[in-house]
Amino acid sequence: MWKALKIILLLVVVAAGAAAGLGYYVLEQLKPAAAAQEIEFTIPAGTSSAEIANILEENGLIRNALIFSAYLKYKNIGTGFQAGTYAMTPGTDIQDIIARLNAGDTVKEETIRVTIPEGYTVRQAIAALVEAGFSEESLLEVLNDPAQFAVDSSGDQPMRAAQIPNGDQYRFPMEGYLFPETYEFPKDVTAYDALKRIAQELDKKLSTLPEGWEAQLEKNGVTFHELLTIASLVEREVVADAERALVAGVIYNRLEAKMPLQIDATVQYLFDEQKERLLEKDLQVESPYNTYLNAGLPPGPIASPGLASIEAALYPEASEYLFYVTKKDGTGEHYFGKTYEEHLQNIKKSKAS
């Protein structure tokens, strides 16, 4: 009997030792892997937790995929791991790895950030894009052929930029169609894809206008291209938001009266850099954009208008005004006049202010 008891005690000791050894082994396998340099690895969408464990082991981030998977099941975790590219260092604590996978703490993709302010010309937009790393040659290749934007991202309707009227009178065919906004692109984006994204933003913003806005074009007697042209004039002429629709109304009034628009901004557009003050000789520069020499609208927009200017051109404020002159008080606001005599008086007031 004593011999049998000794055997039982021995078996208990062996079992306890084995259990302790197994526990020690499991704990050892759950310890961080040996420290090394940071590495990147990718978890594809739809990857199971067991497959993720294998990826972690293959990249030296954990010691044993099988034990890691068993630990996840025991703790009832791992179902919320997110796909993506991660950067981790072997030696990272297991709990930190789990937390980062749950949080989707992925490597942030390197991006290019470009801002096109309201009122920027294509030339200014090109300069901003070149500064961000784009090739001017590749940008011009796209900008001079807007027909490339035949359809929007959904592939089922023409983009506005693809409907620019044909003609060789434009300085830049896509002037006005690059919507002013801040954009972020992947670092390896092409000039075509970047410009298409910028042009698509115009379509996107137009979709936020009141329902039936396109019927307003016919009511105003303009095409969309002409509307965008008027909006660009408003953008370059107006500082005070409250005056946008009123200035748009003045432009329509002068068009209806068949008066030259005589808008300084159309002459400024002819120069690569804005002049502090236009001279009489500048007003005589031969160009279809010069609204001092030519009646009607210029061939196309002279800048990228924001949505407020587009809405002003679409819904102009009715008035009898035919003239306006900028106040010299620093507000950027205008004096408005119905007659040329009143306009002359406003010019005197402006100079005196």
mmCIF file of C-alpha atoms in Angstrom:
data_model
loop_
_atom_site.group_PDB
_atom_site.id
_atom_site.type_symbol
_atom_site.label_atom_id
_atom_site.label_comp_id
_atom_site.label_asym_id
_atom_site.label_seq_id
_atom_site.Cartn_x
_atom_site.Cartn_y
_atom_site.Cartn_z
ATOM 1 C CA MET A 1 0.000 0.000 0.000
ATOM 2 C CA TRP A 2 2.841 2.392 0.877
ATOM 3 C CA LYS A 3 4.401 1.627 -2.495
ATOM 4 C CA ALA A 4 1.142 2.511 -4.306
ATOM 5 C CA LEU A 5 0.868 5.773 -2.339
ATOM 6 C CA LYS A 6 4.414 6.710 -3.326
ATOM 7 C CA ILE A 7 3.545 6.096 -6.989
ATOM 8 C CA ILE A 8 0.438 8.302 -6.719
ATOM 9 C CA LEU A 9 2.403 11.078 -5.021
ATOM 10 C CA LEU A 10 5.053 10.835 -7.705
ATOM 11 C CA LEU A 11 2.437 11.118 -10.452
ATOM 12 C CA VAL A 12 0.938 14.182 -8.736
ATOM 13 C CA VAL A 13 4.351 15.813 -8.488
ATOM 14 C CA VAL A 14 5.073 15.037 -12.152
ATOM 15 C CA ALA A 15 1.682 16.381 -13.257
ATOM 16 C CA ALA A 16 2.146 19.523 -11.215
ATOM 17 C CA GLY A 17 5.568 19.972 -12.655
ATOM 18 C CA ALA A 18 4.300 19.456 -16.168
ATOM 19 C CA ALA A 19 1.497 21.966 -15.609
ATOM 20 C CA ALA A 20 3.935 24.452 -14.178
ATOM 21 C CA GLY A 21 6.257 23.873 -17.075
ATOM 22 C CA LEU A 22 3.476 24.314 -19.594
ATOM 23 C CA GLY A 23 2.332 27.470 -17.877
ATOM 24 C CA TYR A 24 5.855 28.786 -17.856
ATOM 25 C CA TYR A 25 6.198 27.942 -21.551
ATOM 26 C CA VAL A 26 2.947 29.714 -22.428
ATOM 27 C CA LEU A 27 3.983 32.795 -20.454
ATOM 28 C CA GLU A 28 7.363 32.769 -22.128
ATOM 29 C CA GLN A 29 5.724 32.563 -25.557
ATOM 30 C CA LEU A 30 3.482 35.514 -24.726
ATOM 31 C CA LYS A 31 6.429 37.669 -23.762
ATOM 32 C CA PRO A 32 7.528 40.347 -26.284
ATOM 33 C CA ALA A 33 9.767 39.147 -29.081
ATOM 34 C CA ALA A 34 13.359 40.239 -29.077
ATOM 35 C CA ALA A 35 13.738 43.951 -29.789
ATOM 36 C CA ALA A 36 14.742 45.000 -33.295
ATOM 37 C CA GLN A 37 14.187 47.780 -35.808
ATOM 38 C CA GLU A 38 10.670 48.922 -36.673
ATOM 39 C CA ILE A 39 9.080 47.006 -39.520
ATOM 40 C CA GLU A 40 5.979 47.531 -41.626
ATOM 41 C CA PHE A 41 3.449 44.806 -42.334
ATOM 42 C CA THR A 42 0.014 44.771 -43.928
ATOM 43 C CA ILE A 43 -3.148 43.065 -42.783
ATOM 44 C CA PRO A 44 -5.512 42.628 -45.753
ATOM 45 C CA ALA A 45 -9.230 43.206 -45.296
ATOM 46 C CA GLY A 46 -11.076 40.076 -44.165
ATOM 47 C CA THR A 47 -8.044 38.495 -42.489
ATOM 48 C CA SER A 48 -8.960 36.220 -39.533
ATOM 49 C CA SER A 49 -7.358 36.612 -36.116
ATOM 50 C CA ALA A 50 -5.509 33.313 -36.629
ATOM 51 C CA GLU A 51 -4.100 34.592 -39.934
ATOM 52 C CA ILE A 52 -3.150 37.870 -38.259
ATOM 53 C CA ALA A 53 -1.293 35.856 -35.610
ATOM 54 C CA ASN A 54 0.686 34.130 -38.388
ATOM 55 C CA ILE A 55 1.532 37.527 -39.946
ATOM 56 C CA LEU A 56 2.736 38.781 -36.569
ATOM 57 C CA GLU A 57 4.913 35.702 -36.052
ATOM 58 C CA GLU A 58 6.330 35.883 -39.587
ATOM 59 C CA ASN A 59 7.371 39.466 -38.914
ATOM 60 C CA GLY A 60 8.977 38.605 -35.577
ATOM 61 C CA LEU A 61 6.461 40.555 -33.481
ATOM 62 C CA ILE A 62 5.281 37.545 -31.462
ATOM 63 C CA ARG A 63 7.002 34.284 -30.576
ATOM 64 C CA ASN A 64 4.216 31.773 -31.241
ATOM 65 C CA ALA A 65 1.146 32.313 -33.435
ATOM 66 C CA LEU A 66 -0.697 29.264 -32.060
ATOM 67 C CA ILE A 67 -0.389 30.346 -28.439
ATOM 68 C CA PHE A 68 -1.225 33.961 -29.376
ATOM 69 C CA SER A 69 -4.409 32.748 -31.129
ATOM 70 C CA ALA A 70 -5.343 30.611 -28.132
ATOM 71 C CA TYR A 71 -4.808 33.613 -25.850
ATOM 72 C CA LEU A 72 -7.105 35.732 -28.013
ATOM 73 C CA LYS A 73 -9.824 33.089 -27.825
ATOM 74 C CA TYR A 74 -9.366 32.703 -24.068
ATOM 75 C CA LYS A 75 -9.717 36.459 -23.606
ATOM 76 C CA ASN A 76 -12.514 36.647 -26.213
ATOM 77 C CA ILE A 77 -10.675 39.375 -28.149
ATOM 78 C CA GLY A 78 -9.257 39.751 -31.634
ATOM 79 C CA THR A 79 -12.479 39.992 -33.617
ATOM 80 C CA GLY A 80 -12.110 43.775 -33.870
ATOM 81 C CA PHE A 81 -8.632 43.844 -35.398
ATOM 82 C CA GLN A 82 -8.537 46.288 -38.305
ATOM 83 C CA ALA A 83 -6.984 45.908 -41.722
ATOM 84 C CA GLY A 84 -4.250 48.209 -42.933
ATOM 85 C CA THR A 85 -0.508 48.773 -42.924
ATOM 86 C CA TYR A 86 1.128 48.937 -39.499
ATOM 87 C CA ALA A 87 4.587 49.870 -38.292
ATOM 88 C CA MET A 88 5.689 48.073 -35.106
ATOM 89 C CA THR A 89 8.930 47.179 -33.410
ATOM 90 C CA PRO A 90 9.689 43.600 -32.346
ATOM 91 C CA GLY A 91 9.843 43.733 -28.570
ATOM 92 C CA THR A 92 6.531 45.624 -28.299
ATOM 93 C CA ASP A 93 4.363 44.332 -25.459
ATOM 94 C CA ILE A 94 1.631 41.905 -26.540
ATOM 95 C CA GLN A 95 -1.077 44.095 -24.978
ATOM 96 C CA ASP A 96 0.197 47.108 -26.923
ATOM 97 C CA ILE A 97 0.091 45.098 -30.159
ATOM 98 C CA ILE A 98 -3.485 44.039 -29.431
ATOM 99 C CA ALA A 99 -4.501 47.603 -28.568
ATOM 100 C CA ARG A 100 -3.012 49.018 -31.772
ATOM 101 C CA LEU A 101 -4.663 46.362 -33.921
ATOM 102 C CA ASN A 102 -8.005 47.084 -32.274
ATOM 103 C CA ALA A 103 -7.599 50.839 -32.712
ATOM 104 C CA GLY A 104 -6.475 50.543 -36.337
ATOM 105 C CA ASP A 105 -3.336 52.487 -35.502
ATOM 106 C CA THR A 106 -2.053 52.160 -39.041
ATOM 107 C CA VAL A 107 0.743 53.970 -40.847
ATOM 108 C CA LYS A 108 -0.564 57.275 -42.118
ATOM 109 C CA GLU A 109 -0.230 57.450 -45.885
ATOM 110 C CA GLU A 110 2.072 60.193 -47.060
ATOM 111 C CA THR A 111 -0.016 62.856 -48.740
ATOM 112 C CA ILE A 112 0.334 66.032 -50.749
ATOM 113 C CA ARG A 113 -1.698 68.958 -49.422
ATOM 114 C CA VAL A 114 -2.591 71.803 -51.781
ATOM 115 C CA THR A 115 -4.793 74.847 -51.184
ATOM 116 C CA ILE A 116 -6.428 76.741 -54.042
ATOM 117 C CA PRO A 117 -7.944 79.920 -52.562
ATOM 118 C CA GLU A 118 -11.048 81.567 -53.986
ATOM 119 C CA GLY A 119 -10.171 83.891 -56.830
ATOM 120 C CA TYR A 120 -7.023 82.003 -57.848
ATOM 121 C CA THR A 121 -6.281 81.824 -61.552
ATOM 122 C CA VAL A 122 -5.141 78.654 -63.282
ATOM 123 C CA ARG A 123 -1.618 80.101 -63.371
ATOM 124 C CA GLN A 124 -1.699 80.593 -59.589
ATOM 125 C CA ALA A 125 -3.140 77.101 -59.087
ATOM 126 C CA ILE A 126 -0.325 75.656 -61.235
ATOM 127 C CA ALA A 127 2.235 77.453 -59.065
ATOM 128 C CA ALA A 128 0.683 75.969 -55.915
ATOM 129 C CA LEU A 129 0.664 72.472 -57.425
ATOM 130 C CA VAL A 130 4.245 72.770 -58.684
ATOM 131 C CA GLU A 131 5.347 73.862 -55.218
ATOM 132 C CA ALA A 132 3.698 70.689 -53.898
ATOM 133 C CA GLY A 133 5.805 68.588 -56.257
ATOM 134 C CA PHE A 134 3.868 68.315 -59.518
ATOM 135 C CA SER A 135 5.474 68.854 -62.910
ATOM 136 C CA GLU A 136 4.303 72.023 -64.650
ATOM 137 C CA GLU A 137 4.539 70.279 -68.007
ATOM 138 C CA SER A 138 2.275 67.426 -66.910
ATOM 139 C CA LEU A 139 -0.228 69.868 -65.401
ATOM 140 C CA LEU A 140 -0.434 71.947 -68.583
ATOM 141 C CA GLU A 141 -0.856 68.804 -70.675
ATOM 142 C CA VAL A 142 -4.043 68.035 -68.748
ATOM 143 C CA LEU A 143 -5.280 71.597 -68.323
ATOM 144 C CA ASN A 144 -5.119 72.262 -72.048
ATOM 145 C CA ASP A 145 -7.302 69.254 -72.830
ATOM 146 C CA PRO A 146 -10.378 69.273 -70.549
ATOM 147 C CA ALA A 147 -12.106 66.760 -72.851
ATOM 148 C CA GLN A 148 -10.133 64.136 -70.909
ATOM 149 C CA PHE A 149 -12.661 64.599 -68.110
ATOM 150 C CA ALA A 150 -15.438 62.997 -70.122
ATOM 151 C CA VAL A 151 -17.190 61.467 -67.124
ATOM 152 C CA ASP A 152 -17.260 61.912 -63.364
ATOM 153 C CA SER A 153 -16.043 59.357 -60.827
ATOM 154 C CA SER A 154 -19.269 57.331 -61.087
ATOM 155 C CA GLY A 155 -18.682 57.012 -64.817
ATOM 156 C CA ASP A 156 -22.255 57.859 -65.842
ATOM 157 C CA GLN A 157 -22.418 61.602 -66.478
ATOM 158 C CA PRO A 158 -20.203 64.181 -68.150
ATOM 159 C CA MET A 159 -18.213 66.440 -65.857
ATOM 160 C CA ARG A 160 -18.708 70.191 -66.232
ATOM 161 C CA ALA A 161 -15.042 70.553 -67.108
ATOM 162 C CA ALA A 162 -15.579 68.282 -70.124
ATOM 163 C CA GLN A 163 -18.295 70.599 -71.444
ATOM 164 C CA ILE A 164 -16.155 73.719 -71.823
ATOM 165 C CA PRO A 165 -16.962 75.236 -75.254
ATOM 166 C CA ASN A 166 -14.269 74.680 -77.862
ATOM 167 C CA GLY A 167 -12.173 77.643 -78.850
ATOM 168 C CA ASP A 168 -8.626 78.911 -79.140
ATOM 169 C CA GLN A 169 -9.413 82.220 -77.452
ATOM 170 C CA TYR A 170 -8.848 80.935 -73.929
ATOM 171 C CA ARG A 171 -5.685 81.667 -71.996
ATOM 172 C CA PHE A 172 -6.410 78.411 -70.158
ATOM 173 C CA PRO A 173 -9.462 76.327 -71.159
ATOM 174 C CA MET A 174 -10.072 75.155 -67.583
ATOM 175 C CA GLU A 175 -9.931 78.613 -66.037
ATOM 176 C CA GLY A 176 -12.689 78.816 -63.421
ATOM 177 C CA TYR A 177 -13.300 75.068 -63.333
ATOM 178 C CA LEU A 178 -10.708 74.299 -60.626
ATOM 179 C CA PHE A 179 -12.830 74.685 -57.523
ATOM 180 C CA PRO A 180 -11.139 76.580 -54.675
ATOM 181 C CA GLU A 181 -10.569 74.221 -51.759
ATOM 182 C CA THR A 182 -7.855 72.480 -49.756
ATOM 183 C CA TYR A 183 -7.031 69.069 -51.211
ATOM 184 C CA GLU A 184 -5.048 66.073 -49.995
ATOM 185 C CA PHE A 185 -3.677 63.578 -52.483
ATOM 186 C CA PRO A 186 -1.630 60.385 -52.151
ATOM 187 C CA LYS A 187 2.051 61.120 -52.605
ATOM 188 C CA ASP A 188 2.198 59.223 -55.909
ATOM 189 C CA VAL A 189 -0.902 60.881 -57.446
ATOM 190 C CA THR A 190 -0.654 61.811 -61.121
ATOM 191 C CA ALA A 191 -1.349 65.308 -62.465
ATOM 192 C CA TYR A 192 -4.388 63.926 -64.274
ATOM 193 C CA ASP A 193 -5.895 62.352 -61.158
ATOM 194 C CA ALA A 194 -5.198 65.429 -59.032
ATOM 195 C CA LEU A 195 -6.758 67.829 -61.536
ATOM 196 C CA LYS A 196 -9.707 65.520 -62.091
ATOM 197 C CA ARG A 197 -10.336 65.468 -58.335
ATOM 198 C CA ILE A 198 -10.188 69.279 -58.230
ATOM 199 C CA ALA A 199 -12.549 69.582 -61.212
ATOM 200 C CA GLN A 200 -14.939 67.058 -59.647
ATOM 201 C CA GLU A 201 -15.192 69.280 -56.585
ATOM 202 C CA LEU A 202 -16.985 71.862 -58.728
ATOM 203 C CA ASP A 203 -19.606 69.256 -59.699
ATOM 204 C CA LYS A 204 -19.886 68.221 -56.067
ATOM 205 C CA LYS A 205 -20.483 71.794 -54.881
ATOM 206 C CA LEU A 206 -23.020 72.439 -57.654
ATOM 207 C CA SER A 207 -25.070 69.521 -56.323
ATOM 208 C CA THR A 208 -25.577 71.487 -53.092
ATOM 209 C CA LEU A 209 -27.330 74.363 -54.883
ATOM 210 C CA PRO A 210 -31.123 74.710 -54.552
ATOM 211 C CA GLU A 211 -33.117 72.187 -56.545
ATOM 212 C CA GLY A 212 -33.921 73.400 -60.023
ATOM 213 C CA TRP A 213 -30.951 75.748 -60.209
ATOM 214 C CA GLU A 214 -30.210 74.758 -63.796
ATOM 215 C CA ALA A 215 -33.580 76.163 -64.871
ATOM 216 C CA GLN A 216 -32.355 79.493 -63.508
ATOM 217 C CA LEU A 217 -29.692 79.549 -66.225
ATOM 218 C CA GLU A 218 -32.358 79.817 -68.913
ATOM 219 C CA LYS A 219 -34.184 82.448 -66.888
ATOM 220 C CA ASN A 220 -30.969 84.478 -66.699
ATOM 221 C CA GLY A 221 -30.319 83.921 -70.403
ATOM 222 C CA VAL A 222 -26.875 82.393 -69.910
ATOM 223 C CA THR A 223 -25.117 79.084 -70.399
ATOM 224 C CA PHE A 224 -23.313 77.421 -67.519
ATOM 225 C CA HIS A 225 -19.976 78.569 -68.953
ATOM 226 C CA GLU A 226 -21.259 82.150 -69.027
ATOM 227 C CA LEU A 227 -22.609 81.798 -65.498
ATOM 228 C CA LEU A 228 -19.192 80.654 -64.275
ATOM 229 C CA THR A 229 -17.637 83.582 -66.121
ATOM 230 C CA ILE A 230 -19.930 86.059 -64.333
ATOM 231 C CA ALA A 231 -19.210 84.312 -61.023
ATOM 232 C CA SER A 232 -15.472 84.737 -61.613
ATOM 233 C CA LEU A 233 -15.948 88.462 -62.266
ATOM 234 C CA VAL A 234 -17.886 88.747 -59.005
ATOM 235 C CA GLU A 235 -15.165 86.808 -57.191
ATOM 236 C CA ARG A 236 -12.426 89.144 -58.360
ATOM 237 C CA GLU A 237 -14.433 92.351 -57.893
ATOM 238 C CA VAL A 238 -16.156 91.798 -54.549
ATOM 239 C CA VAL A 239 -14.784 91.553 -51.028
ATOM 240 C CA ALA A 240 -17.968 92.060 -48.977
ATOM 241 C CA ASP A 241 -20.214 88.995 -49.220
ATOM 242 C CA ALA A 242 -23.342 91.129 -48.897
ATOM 243 C CA GLU A 243 -22.494 92.833 -52.209
ATOM 244 C CA ARG A 244 -21.932 89.730 -54.357
ATOM 245 C CA ALA A 245 -25.492 89.375 -55.653
ATOM 246 C CA LEU A 246 -25.812 93.142 -56.143
ATOM 247 C CA VAL A 247 -22.622 93.334 -58.248
ATOM 248 C CA ALA A 248 -23.820 90.302 -60.227
ATOM 249 C CA GLY A 249 -27.033 92.239 -60.866
ATOM 250 C CA VAL A 250 -25.043 95.220 -62.159
ATOM 251 C CA ILE A 251 -23.197 92.935 -64.592
ATOM 252 C CA TYR A 252 -26.488 91.558 -65.913
ATOM 253 C CA ASN A 253 -27.874 95.101 -66.195
ATOM 254 C CA ARG A 254 -24.918 96.242 -68.277
ATOM 255 C CA LEU A 255 -25.125 93.167 -70.501
ATOM 256 C CA GLU A 256 -28.807 93.791 -71.080
ATOM 257 C CA ALA A 257 -28.115 97.452 -71.859
ATOM 258 C CA LYS A 258 -25.325 96.317 -74.236
ATOM 259 C CA MET A 259 -22.835 98.444 -72.328
ATOM 260 C CA PRO A 260 -19.175 97.376 -72.105
ATOM 261 C CA LEU A 261 -18.600 95.842 -68.688
ATOM 262 C CA GLN A 262 -15.371 97.831 -68.197
ATOM 263 C CA ILE A 263 -14.271 95.564 -65.356
ATOM 264 C CA ASP A 264 -10.673 96.151 -64.294
ATOM 265 C CA ALA A 265 -10.242 92.537 -63.204
ATOM 266 C CA THR A 266 -10.565 91.376 -66.831
ATOM 267 C CA VAL A 267 -7.605 93.571 -67.759
ATOM 268 C CA GLN A 268 -5.598 92.474 -64.728
ATOM 269 C CA TYR A 269 -6.147 88.897 -65.921
ATOM 270 C CA LEU A 270 -4.006 89.644 -68.959
ATOM 271 C CA PHE A 271 -0.915 90.114 -66.805
ATOM 272 C CA ASP A 272 0.926 87.311 -65.047
ATOM 273 C CA GLU A 273 1.161 89.436 -61.915
ATOM 274 C CA GLN A 274 -1.505 91.793 -60.603
ATOM 275 C CA LYS A 275 -0.707 95.450 -61.111
ATOM 276 C CA GLU A 276 -1.129 97.832 -58.231
ATOM 277 C CA ARG A 277 -2.772 100.297 -60.555
ATOM 278 C CA LEU A 278 -3.932 99.998 -64.163
ATOM 279 C CA LEU A 279 -2.754 102.671 -66.577
ATOM 280 C CA GLU A 280 -4.692 104.013 -69.559
ATOM 281 C CA LYS A 281 -2.392 102.072 -71.892
ATOM 282 C CA ASP A 282 -3.307 98.850 -70.051
ATOM 283 C CA LEU A 283 -6.963 99.399 -70.880
ATOM 284 C CA GLN A 284 -6.020 99.416 -74.574
ATOM 285 C CA VAL A 285 -4.381 95.970 -74.582
ATOM 286 C CA GLU A 286 -5.872 93.936 -77.410
ATOM 287 C CA SER A 287 -7.511 90.809 -76.014
ATOM 288 C CA PRO A 288 -10.963 89.226 -76.090
ATOM 289 C CA TYR A 289 -10.770 89.356 -72.272
ATOM 290 C CA ASN A 290 -10.500 93.148 -72.235
ATOM 291 C CA THR A 291 -14.028 94.311 -71.347
ATOM 292 C CA TYR A 292 -13.054 97.932 -71.998
ATOM 293 C CA LEU A 293 -12.533 97.182 -75.687
ATOM 294 C CA ASN A 294 -15.095 94.410 -76.159
ATOM 295 C CA ALA A 295 -18.803 94.322 -75.408
ATOM 296 C CA GLY A 296 -20.295 91.387 -73.544
ATOM 297 C CA LEU A 297 -18.578 88.792 -71.409
ATOM 298 C CA PRO A 298 -14.979 87.668 -71.830
ATOM 299 C CA PRO A 299 -14.530 84.240 -73.495
ATOM 300 C CA GLY A 300 -14.530 82.464 -70.142
ATOM 301 C CA PRO A 301 -13.867 82.788 -66.426
ATOM 302 C CA ILE A 302 -10.897 84.815 -65.216
ATOM 303 C CA ALA A 303 -10.466 82.967 -61.900
ATOM 304 C CA SER A 304 -11.893 80.182 -59.758
ATOM 305 C CA PRO A 305 -15.083 81.427 -58.095
ATOM 306 C CA GLY A 306 -16.263 80.095 -54.759
ATOM 307 C CA LEU A 307 -19.791 78.819 -54.209
ATOM 308 C CA ALA A 308 -20.983 82.194 -52.836
ATOM 309 C CA SER A 309 -20.028 83.930 -56.079
ATOM 310 C CA ILE A 310 -21.607 81.161 -58.166
ATOM 311 C CA GLU A 311 -24.856 81.564 -56.212
ATOM 312 C CA ALA A 312 -24.680 85.352 -56.650
ATOM 313 C CA ALA A 313 -24.316 84.945 -60.418
ATOM 314 C CA LEU A 314 -27.154 82.451 -60.420
ATOM 315 C CA TYR A 315 -29.492 84.566 -58.294
ATOM 316 C CA PRO A 316 -28.472 88.214 -58.910
ATOM 317 C CA GLU A 317 -30.047 90.981 -56.858
ATOM 318 C CA ALA A 318 -32.389 93.101 -58.959
ATOM 319 C CA SER A 319 -31.616 96.828 -59.071
ATOM 320 C CA GLU A 320 -31.356 99.758 -61.489
ATOM 321 C CA TYR A 321 -27.650 100.153 -60.849
ATOM 322 C CA LEU A 322 -25.305 100.279 -63.825
ATOM 323 C CA PHE A 323 -22.150 101.478 -62.084
ATOM 324 C CA TYR A 324 -20.093 100.819 -58.987
ATOM 325 C CA VAL A 325 -16.833 102.136 -57.634
ATOM 326 C CA THR A 326 -14.723 100.885 -54.742
ATOM 327 C CA LYS A 327 -14.709 102.902 -51.540
ATOM 328 C CA LYS A 328 -11.252 104.015 -50.422
ATOM 329 C CA ASP A 329 -11.991 103.478 -46.742
ATOM 330 C CA GLY A 330 -10.419 100.025 -46.551
ATOM 331 C CA THR A 331 -13.709 98.096 -46.334
ATOM 332 C CA GLY A 332 -13.576 96.910 -49.928
ATOM 333 C CA GLU A 333 -17.228 97.905 -50.297
ATOM 334 C CA HIS A 334 -18.638 99.909 -53.210
ATOM 335 C CA TYR A 335 -20.726 102.953 -54.048
ATOM 336 C CA PHE A 336 -23.455 102.093 -56.565
ATOM 337 C CA GLY A 337 -24.957 104.416 -59.123
ATOM 338 C CA LYS A 338 -27.845 104.332 -61.616
ATOM 339 C CA THR A 339 -26.515 106.996 -63.988
ATOM 340 C CA TYR A 340 -23.106 108.057 -65.221
ATOM 341 C CA GLU A 341 -23.517 111.403 -63.441
ATOM 342 C CA GLU A 342 -24.213 109.610 -60.184
ATOM 343 C CA HIS A 343 -21.208 107.415 -60.859
ATOM 344 C CA LEU A 344 -18.967 110.472 -61.243
ATOM 345 C CA GLN A 345 -20.219 111.779 -57.914
ATOM 346 C CA ASN A 346 -19.457 108.396 -56.331
ATOM 347 C CA ILE A 347 -15.927 108.516 -57.718
ATOM 348 C CA LYS A 348 -15.456 111.903 -56.017
ATOM 349 C CA LYS A 349 -16.846 110.483 -52.768
ATOM 350 C CA SER A 350 -14.517 107.529 -53.039
ATOM 351 C CA LYS A 351 -11.447 109.689 -53.530
ATOM 352 C CA ALA A 352 -12.468 111.902 -50.622
ATOM 353 C CA SER A 353 -13.025 108.997 -48.196
#
